[in-house]
XYZ file of C-alpha atoms in Angstrom:
660
model
C 78.205 211.394 4.437
C 78.367 213.501 7.578
C 77.103 210.628 9.688
C 80.070 208.444 8.849
C 82.749 211.091 9.258
C 82.977 211.022 13.087
C 83.346 207.282 13.031
C 86.202 207.451 10.574
C 87.897 210.281 12.444
C 87.571 208.430 15.720
C 89.186 205.374 14.207
C 92.009 207.438 12.770
C 92.614 209.222 16.021
C 92.664 205.940 17.807
C 95.185 204.572 15.352
C 97.363 207.656 15.743
C 97.223 207.424 19.475
C 98.131 203.763 19.335
C 101.155 204.494 17.121
C 102.426 207.156 19.473
C 102.336 204.865 22.488
C 105.659 203.093 23.022
C 106.283 200.590 25.761
C 109.560 201.070 27.611
C 110.075 197.363 28.103
C 108.761 194.361 26.162
C 105.801 192.601 27.831
C 106.350 189.224 29.476
C 105.683 186.232 27.230
C 102.129 184.929 27.319
C 100.733 181.595 26.211
C 99.364 181.714 22.690
C 95.577 182.254 22.555
C 93.369 179.361 21.437
C 92.788 179.260 17.721
C 89.604 181.023 16.626
C 86.729 179.012 15.200
C 87.331 178.008 11.660
C 85.787 180.587 9.318
C 83.066 179.515 6.980
C 82.779 181.364 3.686
C 79.345 181.880 2.210
C 78.836 179.838 -0.876
C 75.858 179.082 -3.036
C 74.906 175.421 -2.617
C 71.492 175.801 -4.191
C 72.267 173.105 -6.739
C 72.714 170.590 -3.931
C 69.209 170.556 -2.501
C 67.001 172.640 -4.730
C 65.654 176.135 -4.028
C 67.362 176.438 -0.633
C 70.832 178.071 -0.528
C 73.283 176.683 1.971
C 75.331 179.575 3.371
C 78.200 177.798 5.092
C 80.806 175.152 4.553
C 84.011 174.345 6.405
C 87.331 174.383 4.627
C 89.672 171.470 5.251
C 92.467 172.348 7.667
C 95.189 171.634 5.132
C 93.697 174.164 2.697
C 93.452 177.087 5.124
C 96.829 178.513 4.024
C 95.920 178.355 0.345
C 93.107 180.871 0.616
C 93.555 184.493 1.723
C 91.775 185.597 4.888
C 88.090 186.132 4.148
C 86.500 189.491 4.413
C 84.905 190.080 7.782
C 81.460 190.618 6.309
C 81.517 187.180 4.684
C 82.726 185.062 7.623
C 80.324 182.947 9.671
C 81.864 181.376 12.754
C 80.171 178.054 13.442
C 81.185 176.819 16.913
C 81.912 173.225 17.486
C 79.380 171.152 19.420
C 80.201 170.952 23.146
C 82.414 168.104 24.146
C 80.507 165.202 25.687
C 81.606 163.222 28.687
C 81.919 159.459 28.360
C 78.512 157.786 28.325
C 79.079 155.626 31.373
C 80.054 158.592 33.585
C 76.897 160.649 33.249
C 73.136 160.331 33.438
C 72.359 162.080 30.160
C 74.416 162.536 27.054
C 74.032 166.320 27.039
C 72.171 168.807 24.926
C 72.839 169.641 21.283
C 74.181 173.049 20.330
C 71.575 175.788 19.876
C 73.623 177.703 17.326
C 70.960 177.643 14.613
C 68.241 178.670 17.077
C 69.828 182.051 17.754
C 68.002 185.005 16.276
C 71.038 186.237 14.366
C 71.320 182.869 12.621
C 67.758 182.974 11.333
C 68.865 182.874 7.711
C 71.044 179.823 8.303
C 68.167 178.155 10.160
C 65.795 178.634 7.227
C 68.333 177.532 4.641
C 69.734 174.505 6.488
C 67.489 173.282 9.294
C 64.128 173.599 7.565
C 65.118 171.547 4.489
C 66.779 168.973 6.728
C 63.692 168.761 8.940
C 61.409 168.236 5.935
C 63.749 165.651 4.464
C 63.716 163.703 7.740
C 59.920 163.677 7.868
C 59.666 162.566 4.237
C 62.483 160.043 4.510
C 64.363 161.719 1.655
C 67.918 160.623 2.422
C 69.416 162.023 -0.793
C 68.534 165.604 0.166
C 69.541 165.096 3.789
C 72.874 163.553 2.840
C 73.822 166.531 0.679
C 72.962 168.958 3.460
C 74.928 166.987 6.048
C 77.980 166.624 3.824
C 77.971 170.355 3.141
C 77.580 171.169 6.851
C 78.634 168.171 8.983
C 78.087 170.046 12.269
C 74.310 170.172 11.742
C 74.045 166.466 12.487
C 74.533 167.129 16.198
C 72.803 170.475 16.507
C 69.279 171.493 17.427
C 67.062 172.074 14.434
C 63.808 172.756 16.338
C 62.864 174.908 19.305
C 62.489 171.742 21.371
C 66.218 171.276 20.820
C 65.705 168.185 18.709
C 68.373 166.904 16.388
C 67.630 165.389 13.025
C 67.923 161.976 14.698
C 65.071 162.867 17.062
C 62.919 163.835 14.101
C 63.502 160.712 12.059
C 63.152 158.461 15.132
C 59.501 159.451 15.424
C 58.840 158.246 11.868
C 59.049 154.846 10.211
C 61.931 155.743 7.895
C 64.351 153.168 9.278
C 66.626 153.247 6.231
C 67.066 156.993 6.683
C 67.823 156.480 10.373
C 70.320 153.715 9.668
C 72.247 155.881 7.225
C 72.152 158.772 9.659
C 73.503 156.907 12.706
C 76.345 155.530 10.623
C 77.474 159.109 9.984
C 77.236 160.108 13.647
C 79.638 159.585 16.496
C 78.484 156.998 19.018
C 78.158 159.502 21.846
C 76.076 161.882 19.701
C 73.249 159.337 19.625
C 72.677 160.150 23.283
C 71.962 163.844 22.782
C 68.815 164.900 24.626
C 66.186 167.404 23.614
C 64.520 170.002 25.811
C 62.446 167.285 27.540
C 65.587 165.217 28.205
C 64.526 162.660 25.614
C 67.095 160.770 23.628
C 66.284 159.495 20.167
C 65.542 156.107 21.753
C 62.857 157.633 23.990
C 61.242 159.017 20.846
C 61.689 155.803 18.855
C 59.633 153.720 21.326
C 56.545 155.412 19.888
C 57.603 154.407 16.364
C 58.639 150.879 15.356
C 60.702 148.065 16.826
C 63.054 148.202 13.856
C 63.787 151.871 14.580
C 64.704 150.957 18.154
C 67.018 148.209 16.935
C 68.779 150.611 14.571
C 69.643 152.917 17.477
C 70.616 150.208 19.960
C 72.765 148.412 17.417
C 74.872 151.545 17.081
C 74.865 152.499 20.781
C 73.524 149.985 23.286
C 74.188 152.452 26.093
C 71.082 154.418 25.121
C 69.021 151.911 27.103
C 70.137 153.510 30.372
C 70.034 157.219 29.517
C 67.044 158.528 31.433
C 64.325 160.969 30.621
C 63.781 162.994 33.793
C 64.697 159.958 35.857
C 62.668 157.461 33.822
C 64.302 154.722 31.786
C 63.467 154.348 28.079
C 61.602 151.170 29.023
C 59.134 153.289 31.001
C 58.692 155.558 27.980
C 57.621 152.454 26.062
C 55.225 151.477 28.858
C 53.638 154.920 28.823
C 53.196 154.745 25.045
C 50.908 151.733 25.522
C 52.170 149.567 22.632
C 52.347 146.007 23.952
C 54.868 144.610 21.452
C 57.188 147.570 21.954
C 57.056 147.124 25.733
C 57.950 143.445 25.429
C 60.824 144.238 23.071
C 62.218 146.991 25.289
C 61.977 144.713 28.317
C 64.144 142.130 26.573
C 66.671 144.821 25.685
C 66.712 146.191 29.220
C 67.972 142.886 30.697
C 67.167 143.038 34.396
C 69.847 140.477 35.150
C 72.498 143.184 34.867
C 73.840 145.015 37.891
C 73.123 148.493 36.533
C 69.483 148.548 37.690
C 68.863 149.498 41.313
C 65.919 148.817 43.585
C 63.994 151.950 42.641
C 64.331 151.129 38.929
C 62.821 147.683 39.324
C 60.126 148.919 41.683
C 59.160 151.640 39.222
C 59.113 149.175 36.343
C 56.939 146.766 38.326
C 54.444 149.442 39.361
C 54.219 150.850 35.834
C 53.625 147.446 34.249
C 50.882 146.701 36.754
C 49.271 150.096 36.178
C 49.261 149.790 32.380
C 48.209 146.140 32.247
C 51.473 144.492 31.156
C 50.959 141.629 33.580
C 53.331 139.125 31.951
C 56.256 141.490 32.341
C 55.189 142.492 35.847
C 55.096 138.857 36.929
C 58.527 138.218 35.422
C 60.010 141.290 37.148
C 58.527 140.184 40.444
C 59.819 136.627 40.172
C 63.350 137.679 39.191
C 63.548 140.329 41.881
C 62.058 138.084 44.536
C 64.809 135.517 44.055
C 67.420 138.163 44.816
C 65.358 139.642 47.637
C 65.676 143.202 46.358
C 61.972 144.107 46.242
C 60.014 144.993 49.350
C 56.427 144.036 48.583
C 53.768 146.294 50.046
C 50.254 147.346 49.153
C 51.469 150.033 46.736
C 52.300 147.362 44.177
C 48.745 146.003 44.341
C 46.965 149.337 44.309
C 47.036 149.662 40.521
C 45.369 146.242 40.191
C 42.720 147.239 42.708
C 41.888 150.175 40.433
C 41.706 147.964 37.325
C 38.801 145.471 37.464
C 39.117 144.729 33.744
C 42.545 143.155 34.320
C 40.809 140.167 35.937
C 38.438 139.535 33.050
C 39.058 136.737 30.604
C 39.507 137.218 26.880
C 35.886 137.297 25.755
C 34.812 138.389 22.313
C 32.726 141.572 22.279
C 29.563 139.893 20.935
C 29.773 137.095 23.484
C 30.485 139.624 26.241
C 27.337 141.511 25.268
C 25.283 138.330 25.506
C 26.807 137.498 28.895
C 26.031 140.967 30.226
C 22.509 140.826 28.867
C 21.748 137.474 30.461
C 23.656 138.290 33.683
C 25.726 135.163 33.297
C 28.822 136.893 34.629
C 27.487 136.843 38.191
C 27.017 133.078 38.044
C 30.487 132.095 36.933
C 33.531 131.392 39.055
C 36.481 133.778 39.089
C 39.162 133.051 36.524
C 41.665 131.190 38.684
C 44.189 131.096 35.866
C 44.095 134.828 35.125
C 47.448 136.547 35.304
C 46.126 139.348 37.472
C 44.757 136.857 40.006
C 48.095 135.043 40.149
C 49.988 138.277 40.732
C 47.619 139.319 43.503
C 47.829 135.880 45.076
C 51.642 135.823 45.068
C 52.096 139.368 46.321
C 49.320 139.156 48.865
C 50.872 136.046 50.341
C 54.000 138.098 51.030
C 52.049 141.004 52.495
C 49.957 138.950 54.936
C 53.155 137.781 56.598
C 53.457 141.232 58.124
C 52.278 141.620 61.701
C 49.631 144.282 61.131
C 48.203 143.650 57.691
C 45.124 145.817 58.280
C 47.351 148.780 59.028
C 49.408 148.053 55.927
C 46.280 147.986 53.790
C 45.156 151.432 54.879
C 48.618 152.919 55.115
C 49.614 156.496 54.574
C 51.117 158.281 51.627
C 53.118 161.068 53.246
C 50.663 162.879 55.514
C 47.589 161.855 53.525
C 45.668 158.781 54.516
C 45.203 156.347 51.667
C 42.046 154.325 51.104
C 42.488 150.648 51.935
C 42.893 148.240 49.045
C 39.854 146.190 50.032
C 37.712 149.336 50.250
C 38.987 150.515 46.861
C 38.195 147.143 45.295
C 34.707 147.160 46.832
C 34.014 150.689 45.599
C 35.055 149.840 42.030
C 33.392 146.423 41.969
C 36.682 144.555 41.635
C 35.300 141.462 43.330
C 37.876 139.059 41.899
C 40.669 141.117 43.422
C 38.725 141.194 46.673
C 38.262 137.426 46.657
C 42.034 136.906 46.537
C 42.448 139.154 49.573
C 39.694 137.481 51.575
C 40.988 133.967 50.950
C 44.212 134.658 52.847
C 42.906 137.272 55.271
C 39.243 136.723 56.243
C 39.470 139.507 58.843
C 39.101 142.013 56.018
C 35.441 141.029 55.723
C 34.300 143.123 58.659
C 37.054 145.735 58.709
C 35.619 149.281 58.760
C 36.865 152.532 57.266
C 36.716 156.056 58.705
C 32.970 156.227 58.052
C 32.422 152.880 59.815
C 31.585 151.185 56.528
C 32.500 147.597 55.735
C 33.160 146.406 52.201
C 29.467 145.481 51.952
C 28.303 148.929 53.025
C 30.568 150.364 50.327
C 29.238 147.859 47.784
C 25.652 148.917 48.503
C 26.544 152.622 48.388
C 28.138 152.250 44.956
C 25.716 149.561 43.698
C 28.347 146.851 43.147
C 26.253 143.680 43.088
C 29.171 141.282 42.587
C 30.797 142.411 45.825
C 27.472 142.409 47.644
C 26.810 138.820 46.561
C 29.744 137.642 48.686
C 27.377 138.077 51.628
C 25.649 134.858 50.640
C 28.851 132.987 51.461
C 29.936 134.996 54.505
C 26.698 135.775 56.313
C 25.207 139.096 57.339
C 25.754 139.119 61.081
C 27.187 142.662 61.152
C 25.014 144.399 58.576
C 23.077 146.126 61.351
C 25.972 148.426 62.274
C 25.475 152.148 61.718
C 27.902 154.713 60.342
C 28.822 158.182 61.598
C 25.498 159.596 60.373
C 23.324 156.928 61.947
C 22.694 155.178 58.632
C 22.497 151.412 58.502
C 23.020 149.458 55.309
C 19.351 149.874 54.324
C 19.702 153.649 54.597
C 22.669 153.413 52.228
C 20.528 151.450 49.768
C 17.925 154.226 49.976
C 20.429 156.943 49.020
C 20.644 157.565 45.268
C 24.104 156.608 43.937
C 26.360 158.576 41.626
C 25.103 159.207 38.116
C 27.665 156.912 36.490
C 26.237 153.976 38.446
C 22.681 154.919 37.457
C 23.662 155.043 33.797
C 24.371 151.301 33.765
C 20.824 150.962 32.461
C 19.232 153.355 29.973
C 16.242 155.519 30.746
C 15.096 157.019 34.015
C 12.294 154.439 34.353
C 14.699 151.495 34.218
C 17.067 153.308 36.567
C 14.219 153.650 39.025
C 13.466 149.952 38.597
C 17.103 149.079 39.431
C 16.994 151.275 42.534
C 13.847 149.545 43.776
C 15.495 146.160 43.193
C 18.473 147.176 45.317
C 16.318 148.530 48.113
C 14.133 145.446 48.299
C 17.157 143.122 48.163
C 18.914 144.827 51.084
C 15.613 145.088 52.918
C 15.291 141.312 52.798
C 18.724 140.949 54.476
C 18.064 143.110 57.552
C 15.711 142.568 60.479
C 12.496 144.446 61.217
C 14.173 146.785 63.692
C 16.689 147.995 61.130
C 13.932 148.518 58.575
C 12.252 151.049 60.871
C 15.372 152.571 62.394
C 15.845 156.296 61.833
C 19.150 158.036 61.190
C 20.399 161.312 62.673
C 18.136 163.202 60.272
C 15.142 161.392 61.742
C 14.336 159.461 58.557
C 13.604 155.787 58.185
C 15.025 153.914 55.177
C 11.699 154.040 53.315
C 11.276 157.769 53.910
C 14.847 158.399 52.825
C 14.305 156.335 49.662
C 11.219 158.357 48.719
C 12.954 161.687 49.308
C 16.084 160.682 47.398
C 14.251 159.315 44.359
C 11.470 161.874 43.886
C 13.156 163.567 40.929
C 14.193 160.250 39.409
C 10.573 159.077 39.585
C 9.416 162.227 37.825
C 12.019 161.751 35.100
C 11.029 158.091 34.791
C 7.377 158.985 34.425
C 8.158 161.598 31.781
C 10.417 159.193 29.880
C 7.837 156.397 29.973
C 4.977 158.658 28.856
C 6.958 160.125 25.967
C 8.074 156.703 24.765
C 4.540 155.329 24.959
C 3.010 158.352 23.202
C 5.421 158.197 20.277
C 5.004 154.460 19.798
C 1.226 154.717 20.127
C 1.056 157.055 17.135
C 2.847 154.490 14.983
C 0.613 151.669 16.242
C -2.534 153.683 15.483
C -1.401 154.404 11.924
C -0.628 150.745 11.268
C -4.001 149.651 12.662
C -5.802 152.145 10.411
C -3.917 151.088 7.285
C -4.290 147.356 7.828
C -7.998 147.665 8.654
C -8.603 149.444 5.341
C -6.434 146.944 3.433
C -8.560 144.055 4.709
C -11.565 145.330 2.706
C -9.716 146.518 -0.407
C -8.178 143.265 -1.573
C -5.686 143.265 -4.463
C -7.321 142.139 -7.722
C -10.849 142.992 -6.533
C -13.890 140.717 -5.973
C -15.995 138.568 -8.269
C -19.273 140.376 -9.104
C -21.239 137.132 -9.200
C -20.429 135.688 -5.779
C -18.333 138.409 -4.111
C -15.300 136.168 -3.653
C -11.811 137.587 -4.231
C -10.606 136.982 -7.760
C -7.053 136.019 -6.723
C -8.007 133.988 -3.656
C -6.555 130.720 -5.031
C -3.044 132.092 -5.290
C -0.619 131.408 -2.458
C 0.477 135.052 -2.351
C -3.133 135.999 -1.569
C -3.149 133.738 1.466
C 0.087 135.340 2.659
C -1.473 138.762 2.235
C -4.601 137.924 4.214
C -2.778 136.242 7.107
C -0.123 138.929 7.506
C -2.734 141.674 7.243
C -4.736 140.105 10.063
C -1.634 139.591 12.238
C -0.495 143.166 11.691
C -3.943 144.539 12.542
C -4.264 142.512 15.742
C -0.747 143.175 17.019
C -0.973 146.900 16.301
C -4.207 147.057 18.286
C -2.564 145.153 21.152
C 0.394 147.524 21.044
C -1.977 150.477 21.062
C -3.690 149.167 24.194
C -0.373 148.572 25.999
C 0.865 152.082 25.347
C -2.503 153.482 26.363
C -2.222 151.590 29.658
C 1.199 153.149 30.235
C -0.200 156.633 29.697
C -3.007 156.074 32.202
C -0.892 154.356 34.910
C -0.705 155.846 38.435
C 3.132 155.724 38.519
C 3.648 154.576 42.084
C 7.086 153.384 43.211
C 6.263 149.707 42.837
C 4.822 150.254 39.354
C 8.353 150.804 38.077
C 9.404 147.369 39.306
C 7.211 145.137 37.112
C 4.001 146.676 35.807
C 5.324 149.500 33.650
C 8.377 147.658 32.218
C 6.271 144.619 31.260
C 3.726 146.814 29.483
C 6.530 148.563 27.631
C 8.038 145.229 26.557
C 4.704 143.906 25.284
C 4.002 147.158 23.467
C 7.396 147.243 21.717
C 7.304 143.558 20.739
C 3.778 143.717 19.313
C 4.627 146.930 17.480
C 7.626 145.257 15.878
C 5.491 142.269 14.833
C 2.852 144.539 13.316
C 5.438 146.497 11.292
C 7.069 143.309 10.011
C 3.753 141.757 8.948
C 2.606 144.993 7.337
C 5.703 144.976 5.114
C 5.158 141.311 4.248
C 1.547 142.012 3.272
C 2.722 144.944 1.183
C 5.174 142.746 -0.718
C 2.598 139.968 -1.200
C 0.159 142.404 -2.816
C 2.790 143.356 -5.407
C 3.390 139.699 -6.203
C -0.338 139.313 -6.844
C -0.544 142.305 -9.158
C 2.750 142.280 -11.090
C 4.082 138.711 -10.967
C 3.096 137.953 -14.582
C 4.006 141.149 -16.406
C 6.972 142.544 -14.451
C 8.573 139.988 -12.156
C 11.367 142.309 -11.040
C 8.907 144.824 -9.560
C 7.595 142.649 -6.680
C 11.110 141.433 -5.921
C 12.427 144.982 -5.675
C 9.470 146.134 -3.584
C 9.850 143.211 -1.189
C 13.527 144.012 -0.662
C 12.770 147.673 -0.035
C 9.948 146.729 2.318
C 12.490 145.188 4.665
C 14.178 148.556 5.211
C 11.637 149.907 7.765
C 11.837 146.661 9.715
C 15.626 146.825 9.825
C 15.560 150.467 10.905
C 13.078 149.787 13.677
C 15.141 146.905 15.017
C 18.341 148.935 14.848
C 16.846 151.930 16.619
C 14.851 150.117 19.291
C 17.009 147.027 19.812
C 19.090 148.456 22.655
C 16.024 149.781 24.479
C 14.145 146.503 24.133
C 17.117 144.430 25.302
C 17.685 146.720 28.295
C 14.052 146.503 29.359
C 13.938 142.710 29.003
C 17.274 142.256 30.758
C 16.422 144.586 33.616
C 12.964 143.096 34.132
C 13.174 139.345 33.592
C 16.827 138.716 34.416
C 16.837 140.770 37.601
C 16.494 137.547 39.582
C 20.090 136.797 38.565
C 21.358 140.167 39.795
C 21.565 138.802 43.323
C 21.896 135.320 44.799
C 24.462 133.792 42.409
C 23.941 130.127 41.621
C 27.623 129.231 42.054
C 29.903 129.960 44.945
C 32.589 132.528 44.196
C 34.698 132.611 47.353
C 34.956 129.155 48.856
């Protein structure tokens, strides 16, 4: 009671002092102050949307005089949303009010924004409609910390009916409200559905030009990666209009090229070229140089696997009709008209020197892109970079055989040049490449085999002097190869020994089992003459033959794996000897396992075919499980070994010409 007394006395004294003060003259007239925000009286709206209690509602203006002034403790002043400038006069439509995000409005946030947010995610329009009708201002206010309105929330979902009802209740300019990341609801909707985009644009077509940090909504669709959405947004953008400037179209072109939307990129280029508003330079082609897959045809995954296994890809011609090739051809034709095309290729980005397009394509193995460049500018063939490397030196360094194979059409007159470290192209073949290039084949032994193939191939292309030439470290190519691949050889030896040892155990077990089964025939022998009792049945013949095949092949597999364990593991052994032994061992082991299971099933047919016919059928089906598991587990290894060993002749020297 004592704590409140000073406050009361101070108020009374203040009132007394104010009553004693008398102005001698009346004050000059002042303009009337702006009307205060309309008071909102707390009211229980729990029956509207369930357990949540809506605390505020606005009284109609015509009813303000009918109700006495509310008590100060019950009034909540809800400010109006900030006025928005006309859409065509500004870049963004503005930010929604953050009234509900204030700490003092925490109760209102929980009672209004949270139910509205949940209703938007669920697509429950009945609940949302009641909340909005009770508090119309919430429709254009932030309901999350990212300053998202309810329209932002529903635009990220697939509830198009909810969104359609919502936009019909909103003012046209409120559809352009931006969240904390400057995203309009349209920028969010491009990650949802095409129908959601149409709902927004039907109500306000001007959303198509409200930017997110300088980027158009079309670019938001490109970054999302959905092809159909990108095509739809491109149609809505309508490049024929005058509202798009040069930088917009250049950005759209570069983004479409970078994300693989080549149809749209080609259309943008053609339309802009007619008006002469695009300056074509190497920046537009750089994204294609970094994307070798853009030049590949539409090949089914299974067929692609077969092509890669048989190395048929290196013997086919480039896809002349591919969209990426056409774009490169058209743009490159414009670029080569410049006076110094080599300087343009290795231009600068600010103060940083940028790698030339032809060097980038060679490093990434984008040989089809490179072919288009060389057709119109053959001088690129022997152009050198800062390290004095040509495209073929780079191809050898990064083990890009498709680029290297262009040598067979261009000649190798300048392969003897040395770089800044005194290395010729054979030295580069002796240096171990990056791990991602080694991992093209599985297993350290096969990686060593691929390295030997590369070294011998390049060695056959240089003269005797270059084969013996030493670099600045005083090492010849052969010495450098041995030093660089010592650890890889050790890993290859370990991998080969472990593989052989594990498979040899299986082969030995099969040989032991099948040898014993040959003398313990199902059904037993006749005591009079010693002949098998069931020898006249066809299942018995199957048993005997498969038992013999399994025994012989398991013994052959055992010998192959034993030869691998006792090999000397020289460099050249990894080229043919060891891989061939591994192939023979794996194939014979597979044959022995398959025949062992067949013999096992045949013995059950001999013993139980008359009494229980379902038993041999079930056993035969189950007997196929080990065979299937072995094939599934060892298939990739066997295919890699066969492909790397017997199809290596197709790695180089393509049968068909690729350039001319």
